[in-house]
JSON list of C-alpha atoms in Angstrom, two decimals:
[
{"chain": "A", "resi": 1, "resn": "MET", "atom": "CA", "xyz": [0.00, 0.00, 0.00]},
{"chain": "A", "resi": 2, "resn": "HIS", "atom": "CA", "xyz": [1.39, 3.40, -1.01]},
{"chain": "A", "resi": 3, "resn": "ARG", "atom": "CA", "xyz": [1.50, 6.04, 1.69]},
{"chain": "A", "resi": 4, "resn": "SER", "atom": "CA", "xyz": [1.28, 9.60, 0.44]},
{"chain": "A", "resi": 5, "resn": "ILE", "atom": "CA", "xyz": [2.86, 10.91, 3.64]},
{"chain": "A", "resi": 6, "resn": "GLY", "atom": "CA", "xyz": [6.15, 9.20, 2.79]},
{"chain": "A", "resi": 7, "resn": "HIS", "atom": "CA", "xyz": [6.09, 10.63, -0.73]},
{"chain": "A", "resi": 8, "resn": "SER", "atom": "CA", "xyz": [5.31, 14.08, 0.64]},
{"chain": "A", "resi": 9, "resn": "SER", "atom": "CA", "xyz": [8.19, 13.84, 3.12]},
{"chain": "A", "resi": 10, "resn": "VAL", "atom": "CA", "xyz": [10.59, 12.79, 0.37]},
{"chain": "A", "resi": 11, "resn": "SER", "atom": "CA", "xyz": [9.45, 15.63, -1.89]},
{"chain": "A", "resi": 12, "resn": "ARG", "atom": "CA", "xyz": [9.78, 18.11, 0.95]},
{"chain": "A", "resi": 13, "resn": "ALA", "atom": "CA", "xyz": [13.25, 16.82, 1.83]},
{"chain": "A", "resi": 14, "resn": "ARG", "atom": "CA", "xyz": [14.31, 16.99, -1.82]},
{"chain": "A", "resi": 15, "resn": "ARG", "atom": "CA", "xyz": [13.05, 20.58, -2.14]},
{"chain": "A", "resi": 16, "resn": "ARG", "atom": "CA", "xyz": [14.79, 21.52, 1.11]},
{"chain": "A", "resi": 17, "resn": "ALA", "atom": "CA", "xyz": [18.08, 20.00, -0.10]},
{"chain": "A", "resi": 18, "resn": "GLN", "atom": "CA", "xyz": [17.82, 21.88, -3.40]},
{"chain": "A", "resi": 19, "resn": "ALA", "atom": "CA", "xyz": [17.07, 25.13, -1.59]},
{"chain": "A", "resi": 20, "resn": "THR", "atom": "CA", "xyz": [20.02, 24.58, 0.74]},
{"chain": "A", "resi": 21, "resn": "ARG", "atom": "CA", "xyz": [22.36, 23.98, -2.21]},
{"chain": "A", "resi": 22, "resn": "SER", "atom": "CA", "xyz": [21.06, 27.11, -3.93]},
{"chain": "A", "resi": 23, "resn": "LEU", "atom": "CA", "xyz": [21.37, 29.20, -0.80]},
{"chain": "A", "resi": 24, "resn": "ARG", "atom": "CA", "xyz": [24.95, 28.02, -0.24]},
{"chain": "A", "resi": 25, "resn": "ARG", "atom": "CA", "xyz": [25.84, 28.97, -3.79]},
{"chain": "A", "resi": 26, "resn": "ILE", "atom": "CA", "xyz": [24.11, 32.31, -3.55]},
{"chain": "A", "resi": 27, "resn": "ALA", "atom": "CA", "xyz": [25.71, 32.94, -0.15]},
{"chain": "A", "resi": 28, "resn": "ALA", "atom": "CA", "xyz": [29.16, 32.20, -1.55]},
{"chain": "A", "resi": 29, "resn": "LEU", "atom": "CA", "xyz": [28.73, 34.26, -4.68]},
{"chain": "A", "resi": 30, "resn": "ALA", "atom": "CA", "xyz": [26.23, 36.90, -5.66]},
{"chain": "A", "resi": 31, "resn": "VAL", "atom": "CA", "xyz": [25.63, 37.91, -9.25]},
{"chain": "A", "resi": 32, "resn": "ALA", "atom": "CA", "xyz": [25.37, 41.68, -9.43]},
{"chain": "A", "resi": 33, "resn": "LEU", "atom": "CA", "xyz": [23.80, 43.55, -12.29]},
{"chain": "A", "resi": 34, "resn": "VAL", "atom": "CA", "xyz": [25.57, 46.73, -13.23]},
{"chain": "A", "resi": 35, "resn": "MET", "atom": "CA", "xyz": [23.22, 48.93, -15.19]},
{"chain": "A", "resi": 36, "resn": "ALA", "atom": "CA", "xyz": [25.16, 52.22, -15.12]},
{"chain": "A", "resi": 37, "resn": "ALA", "atom": "CA", "xyz": [26.33, 52.15, -18.72]},
{"chain": "A", "resi": 38, "resn": "ALA", "atom": "CA", "xyz": [23.66, 49.85, -20.11]},
{"chain": "A", "resi": 39, "resn": "LEU", "atom": "CA", "xyz": [21.53, 52.50, -21.73]},
{"chain": "A", "resi": 40, "resn": "ALA", "atom": "CA", "xyz": [24.44, 54.64, -22.85]},
{"chain": "A", "resi": 41, "resn": "ASP", "atom": "CA", "xyz": [25.63, 51.57, -24.78]},
{"chain": "A", "resi": 42, "resn": "ALA", "atom": "CA", "xyz": [22.19, 51.22, -26.39]},
{"chain": "A", "resi": 43, "resn": "VAL", "atom": "CA", "xyz": [22.30, 54.71, -27.88]},
{"chain": "A", "resi": 44, "resn": "PRO", "atom": "CA", "xyz": [24.37, 54.90, -31.09]},
{"chain": "A", "resi": 45, "resn": "ALA", "atom": "CA", "xyz": [27.53, 57.02, -30.84]},
{"chain": "A", "resi": 46, "resn": "ARG", "atom": "CA", "xyz": [26.10, 59.66, -33.17]},
{"chain": "A", "resi": 47, "resn": "ALA", "atom": "CA", "xyz": [23.07, 60.09, -30.89]},
{"chain": "A", "resi": 48, "resn": "GLN", "atom": "CA", "xyz": [24.85, 60.13, -27.52]},
{"chain": "A", "resi": 49, "resn": "THR", "atom": "CA", "xyz": [24.74, 63.92, -27.34]},
{"chain": "A", "resi": 50, "resn": "VAL", "atom": "CA", "xyz": [21.00, 63.55, -26.66]},
{"chain": "A", "resi": 51, "resn": "ASP", "atom": "CA", "xyz": [19.95, 62.79, -23.10]},
{"chain": "A", "resi": 52, "resn": "VAL", "atom": "CA", "xyz": [18.64, 59.30, -22.49]},
{"chain": "A", "resi": 53, "resn": "PRO", "atom": "CA", "xyz": [14.94, 59.54, -21.55]},
{"chain": "A", "resi": 54, "resn": "GLN", "atom": "CA", "xyz": [14.20, 58.91, -17.89]},
{"chain": "A", "resi": 55, "resn": "SER", "atom": "CA", "xyz": [11.59, 56.30, -18.87]},
{"chain": "A", "resi": 56, "resn": "TRP", "atom": "CA", "xyz": [14.34, 54.22, -20.52]},
{"chain": "A", "resi": 57, "resn": "ILE", "atom": "CA", "xyz": [16.59, 54.49, -17.47]},
{"chain": "A", "resi": 58, "resn": "SER", "atom": "CA", "xyz": [13.74, 53.55, -15.11]},
{"chain": "A", "resi": 59, "resn": "TYR", "atom": "CA", "xyz": [12.81, 50.60, -17.28]},
{"chain": "A", "resi": 60, "resn": "ALA", "atom": "CA", "xyz": [16.42, 49.40, -17.44]},
{"chain": "A", "resi": 61, "resn": "HIS", "atom": "CA", "xyz": [16.65, 49.46, -13.65]},
{"chain": "A", "resi": 62, "resn": "ARG", "atom": "CA", "xyz": [13.38, 47.54, -13.26]},
{"chain": "A", "resi": 63, "resn": "ALA", "atom": "CA", "xyz": [14.45, 44.99, -15.87]},
{"chain": "A", "resi": 64, "resn": "GLY", "atom": "CA", "xyz": [17.84, 44.67, -14.17]},
{"chain": "A", "resi": 65, "resn": "ARG", "atom": "CA", "xyz": [16.24, 43.96, -10.80]},
{"chain": "A", "resi": 66, "resn": "GLN", "atom": "CA", "xyz": [14.03, 41.32, -12.40]},
{"chain": "A", "resi": 67, "resn": "PHE", "atom": "CA", "xyz": [17.02, 39.70, -14.15]},
{"chain": "A", "resi": 68, "resn": "GLN", "atom": "CA", "xyz": [18.82, 39.74, -10.77]},
{"chain": "A", "resi": 69, "resn": "ALA", "atom": "CA", "xyz": [15.92, 37.92, -9.12]},
{"chain": "A", "resi": 70, "resn": "TRP", "atom": "CA", "xyz": [15.84, 35.31, -11.89]},
{"chain": "A", "resi": 71, "resn": "LEU", "atom": "CA", "xyz": [19.58, 34.71, -11.57]},
{"chain": "A", "resi": 72, "resn": "GLU", "atom": "CA", "xyz": [19.25, 34.21, -7.81]},
{"chain": "A", "resi": 73, "resn": "ALA", "atom": "CA", "xyz": [16.17, 31.95, -8.02]},
{"chain": "A", "resi": 74, "resn": "ASP", "atom": "CA", "xyz": [16.12, 28.36, -6.82]},
{"chain": "A", "resi": 75, "resn": "GLY", "atom": "CA", "xyz": [16.07, 25.66, -9.45]},
{"chain": "A", "resi": 76, "resn": "ASP", "atom": "CA", "xyz": [18.27, 23.59, -11.71]},
{"chain": "A", "resi": 77, "resn": "PRO", "atom": "CA", "xyz": [19.26, 26.33, -14.20]},
{"chain": "A", "resi": 78, "resn": "ALA", "atom": "CA", "xyz": [20.33, 28.70, -11.40]},
{"chain": "A", "resi": 79, "resn": "ASP", "atom": "CA", "xyz": [22.13, 25.88, -9.58]},
{"chain": "A", "resi": 80, "resn": "ARG", "atom": "CA", "xyz": [24.05, 24.96, -12.76]},
{"chain": "A", "resi": 81, "resn": "LEU", "atom": "CA", "xyz": [24.97, 28.56, -13.50]},
{"chain": "A", "resi": 82, "resn": "HIS", "atom": "CA", "xyz": [26.07, 29.29, -9.92]},
{"chain": "A", "resi": 83, "resn": "ALA", "atom": "CA", "xyz": [28.11, 26.08, -9.75]},
{"chain": "A", "resi": 84, "resn": "TYR", "atom": "CA", "xyz": [29.93, 27.01, -12.96]},
{"chain": "A", "resi": 85, "resn": "LEU", "atom": "CA", "xyz": [30.51, 30.61, -11.85]},
{"chain": "A", "resi": 86, "resn": "GLU", "atom": "CA", "xyz": [31.81, 29.49, -8.45]},
{"chain": "A", "resi": 87, "resn": "GLU", "atom": "CA", "xyz": [34.23, 27.08, -10.11]},
{"chain": "A", "resi": 88, "resn": "ARG", "atom": "CA", "xyz": [35.32, 29.79, -12.54]},
{"chain": "A", "resi": 89, "resn": "VAL", "atom": "CA", "xyz": [36.06, 32.24, -9.71]},
{"chain": "A", "resi": 90, "resn": "LEU", "atom": "CA", "xyz": [37.83, 29.68, -7.55]},
{"chain": "A", "resi": 91, "resn": "ASN", "atom": "CA", "xyz": [40.15, 28.63, -10.38]},
{"chain": "A", "resi": 92, "resn": "ALA", "atom": "CA", "xyz": [40.87, 32.09, -11.79]},
{"chain": "A", "resi": 93, "resn": "SER", "atom": "CA", "xyz": [44.02, 34.07, -11.12]},
{"chain": "A", "resi": 94, "resn": "ALA", "atom": "CA", "xyz": [42.10, 37.33, -11.60]},
{"chain": "A", "resi": 95, "resn": "PRO", "atom": "CA", "xyz": [38.48, 38.35, -11.21]},
{"chain": "A", "resi": 96, "resn": "PRO", "atom": "CA", "xyz": [36.47, 37.26, -14.23]},
{"chain": "A", "resi": 97, "resn": "PRO", "atom": "CA", "xyz": [35.42, 40.00, -16.64]},
{"chain": "A", "resi": 98, "resn": "ALA", "atom": "CA", "xyz": [31.87, 41.27, -16.73]},
{"chain": "A", "resi": 99, "resn": "ILE", "atom": "CA", "xyz": [29.43, 39.32, -18.86]},
{"chain": "A", "resi": 100, "resn": "VAL", "atom": "CA", "xyz": [27.69, 41.70, -21.25]},
{"chain": "A", "resi": 101, "resn": "VAL", "atom": "CA", "xyz": [24.22, 40.49, -22.15]},
{"chain": "A", "resi": 102, "resn": "ARG", "atom": "CA", "xyz": [22.26, 42.08, -24.97]},
{"chain": "A", "resi": 103, "resn": "ALA", "atom": "CA", "xyz": [18.52, 41.53, -24.52]},
{"chain": "A", "resi": 104, "resn": "TRP", "atom": "CA", "xyz": [15.73, 42.28, -26.95]},
{"chain": "A", "resi": 105, "resn": "ILE", "atom": "CA", "xyz": [12.38, 42.67, -25.21]},
{"chain": "A", "resi": 106, "resn": "GLY", "atom": "CA", "xyz": [9.07, 42.38, -27.04]},
{"chain": "A", "resi": 107, "resn": "ALA", "atom": "CA", "xyz": [6.01, 44.57, -26.70]},
{"chain": "A", "resi": 108, "resn": "ASN", "atom": "CA", "xyz": [4.55, 41.98, -24.30]},
{"chain": "A", "resi": 109, "resn": "GLY", "atom": "CA", "xyz": [7.62, 42.02, -22.02]},
{"chain": "A", "resi": 110, "resn": "ALA", "atom": "CA", "xyz": [8.96, 38.69, -23.30]},
{"chain": "A", "resi": 111, "resn": "VAL", "atom": "CA", "xyz": [12.72, 38.50, -23.74]},
{"chain": "A", "resi": 112, "resn": "THR", "atom": "CA", "xyz": [12.74, 37.51, -27.39]},
{"chain": "A", "resi": 113, "resn": "ARG", "atom": "CA", "xyz": [16.48, 37.30, -27.97]},
{"chain": "A", "resi": 114, "resn": "ILE", "atom": "CA", "xyz": [19.64, 37.16, -25.86]},
{"chain": "A", "resi": 115, "resn": "GLU", "atom": "CA", "xyz": [23.24, 37.49, -27.00]},
{"chain": "A", "resi": 116, "resn": "PHE", "atom": "CA", "xyz": [26.42, 37.22, -24.94]},
{"chain": "A", "resi": 117, "resn": "ALA", "atom": "CA", "xyz": [29.95, 35.94, -25.37]},
{"chain": "A", "resi": 118, "resn": "SER", "atom": "CA", "xyz": [30.19, 32.31, -24.34]},
{"chain": "A", "resi": 119, "resn": "LEU", "atom": "CA", "xyz": [31.02, 31.68, -20.72]},
{"chain": "A", "resi": 120, "resn": "GLY", "atom": "CA", "xyz": [33.26, 28.86, -21.89]},
{"chain": "A", "resi": 121, "resn": "ASP", "atom": "CA", "xyz": [30.81, 26.13, -20.93]},
{"chain": "A", "resi": 122, "resn": "ALA", "atom": "CA", "xyz": [27.81, 25.10, -23.03]},
{"chain": "A", "resi": 123, "resn": "GLY", "atom": "CA", "xyz": [25.81, 24.14, -19.94]},
{"chain": "A", "resi": 124, "resn": "ALA", "atom": "CA", "xyz": [26.42, 27.50, -18.26]},
{"chain": "A", "resi": 125, "resn": "ASP", "atom": "CA", "xyz": [25.53, 29.31, -21.49]},
{"chain": "A", "resi": 126, "resn": "ALA", "atom": "CA", "xyz": [22.28, 27.35, -21.73]},
{"chain": "A", "resi": 127, "resn": "ALA", "atom": "CA", "xyz": [21.45, 27.98, -18.06]},
{"chain": "A", "resi": 128, "resn": "LEU", "atom": "CA", "xyz": [22.00, 31.74, -18.40]},
{"chain": "A", "resi": 129, "resn": "ARG", "atom": "CA", "xyz": [19.92, 31.83, -21.58]},
{"chain": "A", "resi": 130, "resn": "GLN", "atom": "CA", "xyz": [17.14, 29.79, -19.93]},
{"chain": "A", "resi": 131, "resn": "LEU", "atom": "CA", "xyz": [17.08, 31.98, -16.82]},
{"chain": "A", "resi": 132, "resn": "LEU", "atom": "CA", "xyz": [16.81, 35.21, -18.79]},
{"chain": "A", "resi": 133, "resn": "THR", "atom": "CA", "xyz": [14.21, 34.03, -21.33]},
{"chain": "A", "resi": 134, "resn": "ALA", "atom": "CA", "xyz": [11.96, 31.66, -19.36]},
{"chain": "A", "resi": 135, "resn": "ALA", "atom": "CA", "xyz": [9.37, 34.26, -18.37]},
{"chain": "A", "resi": 136, "resn": "PRO", "atom": "CA", "xyz": [8.32, 37.70, -19.55]},
{"chain": "A", "resi": 137, "resn": "LEU", "atom": "CA", "xyz": [9.35, 40.80, -17.66]},
{"chain": "A", "resi": 138, "resn": "THR", "atom": "CA", "xyz": [6.56, 42.28, -15.56]},
{"chain": "A", "resi": 139, "resn": "GLU", "atom": "CA", "xyz": [6.12, 45.11, -18.04]},
{"chain": "A", "resi": 140, "resn": "PRO", "atom": "CA", "xyz": [7.04, 45.88, -21.63]},
{"chain": "A", "resi": 141, "resn": "PRO", "atom": "CA", "xyz": [9.71, 48.41, -22.54]},
{"chain": "A", "resi": 142, "resn": "PRO", "atom": "CA", "xyz": [8.72, 51.95, -23.47]},
{"chain": "A", "resi": 143, "resn": "PRO", "atom": "CA", "xyz": [7.57, 51.82, -27.11]},
{"chain": "A", "resi": 144, "resn": "ASP", "atom": "CA", "xyz": [10.30, 54.22, -28.27]},
{"chain": "A", "resi": 145, "resn": "MET", "atom": "CA", "xyz": [13.17, 52.60, -26.34]},
{"chain": "A", "resi": 146, "resn": "LEU", "atom": "CA", "xyz": [16.13, 51.59, -28.45]},
{"chain": "A", "resi": 147, "resn": "GLN", "atom": "CA", "xyz": [17.13, 47.94, -28.24]},
{"chain": "A", "resi": 148, "resn": "PRO", "atom": "CA", "xyz": [18.94, 45.81, -27.37]},
{"chain": "A", "resi": 149, "resn": "LEU", "atom": "CA", "xyz": [19.11, 46.56, -23.69]},
{"chain": "A", "resi": 150, "resn": "ARG", "atom": "CA", "xyz": [22.69, 45.91, -22.57]},
{"chain": "A", "resi": 151, "resn": "VAL", "atom": "CA", "xyz": [23.17, 44.50, -19.11]},
{"chain": "A", "resi": 152, "resn": "ARG", "atom": "CA", "xyz": [26.56, 43.88, -17.52]},
{"chain": "A", "resi": 153, "resn": "LEU", "atom": "CA", "xyz": [26.68, 40.93, -15.16]},
{"chain": "A", "resi": 154, "resn": "ARG", "atom": "CA", "xyz": [29.51, 40.99, -12.64]},
{"chain": "A", "resi": 155, "resn": "LEU", "atom": "CA", "xyz": [30.45, 38.57, -9.97]},
{"chain": "A", "resi": 156, "resn": "ALA", "atom": "CA", "xyz": [30.54, 40.30, -6.62]},
{"chain": "A", "resi": 157, "resn": "PRO", "atom": "CA", "xyz": [31.21, 38.85, -3.19]},
{"chain": "A", "resi": 158, "resn": "ASN", "atom": "CA", "xyz": [28.10, 38.57, -1.09]},
{"chain": "A", "resi": 159, "resn": "PRO", "atom": "CA", "xyz": [28.87, 40.52, 2.12]},
{"chain": "A", "resi": 160, "resn": "ASP", "atom": "CA", "xyz": [26.35, 38.37, 4.02]},
{"chain": "A", "resi": 161, "resn": "ALA", "atom": "CA", "xyz": [28.01, 35.11, 3.00]},
{"chain": "A", "resi": 162, "resn": "PRO", "atom": "CA", "xyz": [29.89, 33.03, 5.55]},
{"chain": "A", "resi": 163, "resn": "GLY", "atom": "CA", "xyz": [33.60, 33.49, 4.95]},
{"chain": "A", "resi": 164, "resn": "ALA", "atom": "CA", "xyz": [33.09, 36.69, 2.94]},
{"chain": "A", "resi": 165, "resn": "THR", "atom": "CA", "xyz": [35.39, 38.51, 5.34]},
{"chain": "A", "resi": 166, "resn": "SER", "atom": "CA", "xyz": [39.11, 37.97, 5.55]},
{"chain": "A", "resi": 167, "resn": "GLY", "atom": "CA", "xyz": [38.60, 34.85, 7.69]},
{"chain": "A", "resi": 168, "resn": "ALA", "atom": "CA", "xyz": [40.20, 32.73, 4.98]},
{"chain": "A", "resi": 169, "resn": "SER", "atom": "CA", "xyz": [43.57, 34.39, 5.54]},
{"chain": "A", "resi": 170, "resn": "ALA", "atom": "CA", "xyz": [43.47, 33.37, 9.20]},
{"chain": "A", "resi": 171, "resn": "ARG", "atom": "CA", "xyz": [43.66, 29.73, 8.13]},
{"chain": "A", "resi": 172, "resn": "THR", "atom": "CA", "xyz": [46.75, 30.26, 6.01]},
{"chain": "A", "resi": 173, "resn": "PRO", "atom": "CA", "xyz": [49.97, 29.36, 7.88]}
]
């Protein structure tokens, strides 16, 4: 006889284990979105003497916060991306460069196209692409906004993470 309580306990334990793995990864490494130059990059050089409309800047910040939330979400794509990024940082002699993502956003808020230089791992590329295109943004871009929207992703230490302080140097003889 099948007991649903056992199945529920297993599912709950599995979800808790996944959440713990994700939280450890997020605690060890936060992905920060740097939007400062994103819109300036979207405006062609010949048009940069014109001020960027505030509606574009506001939209870029809202989109950036939503991308940030998607990158920090629980789930297999985020776990795969964070695992790759952690490994990349741990094995690098210098901080990794920013990842510049070009995103085209449709009139319905859907991210219709994403371009970025390969991260060097097909699985990480697929995870990043999946995370940024899986759902529409909560609102569409202003109708007159130039696209693509350029977003710079940078790895930044999470100040709330265990070991984020200089505690590691205390263990070095």
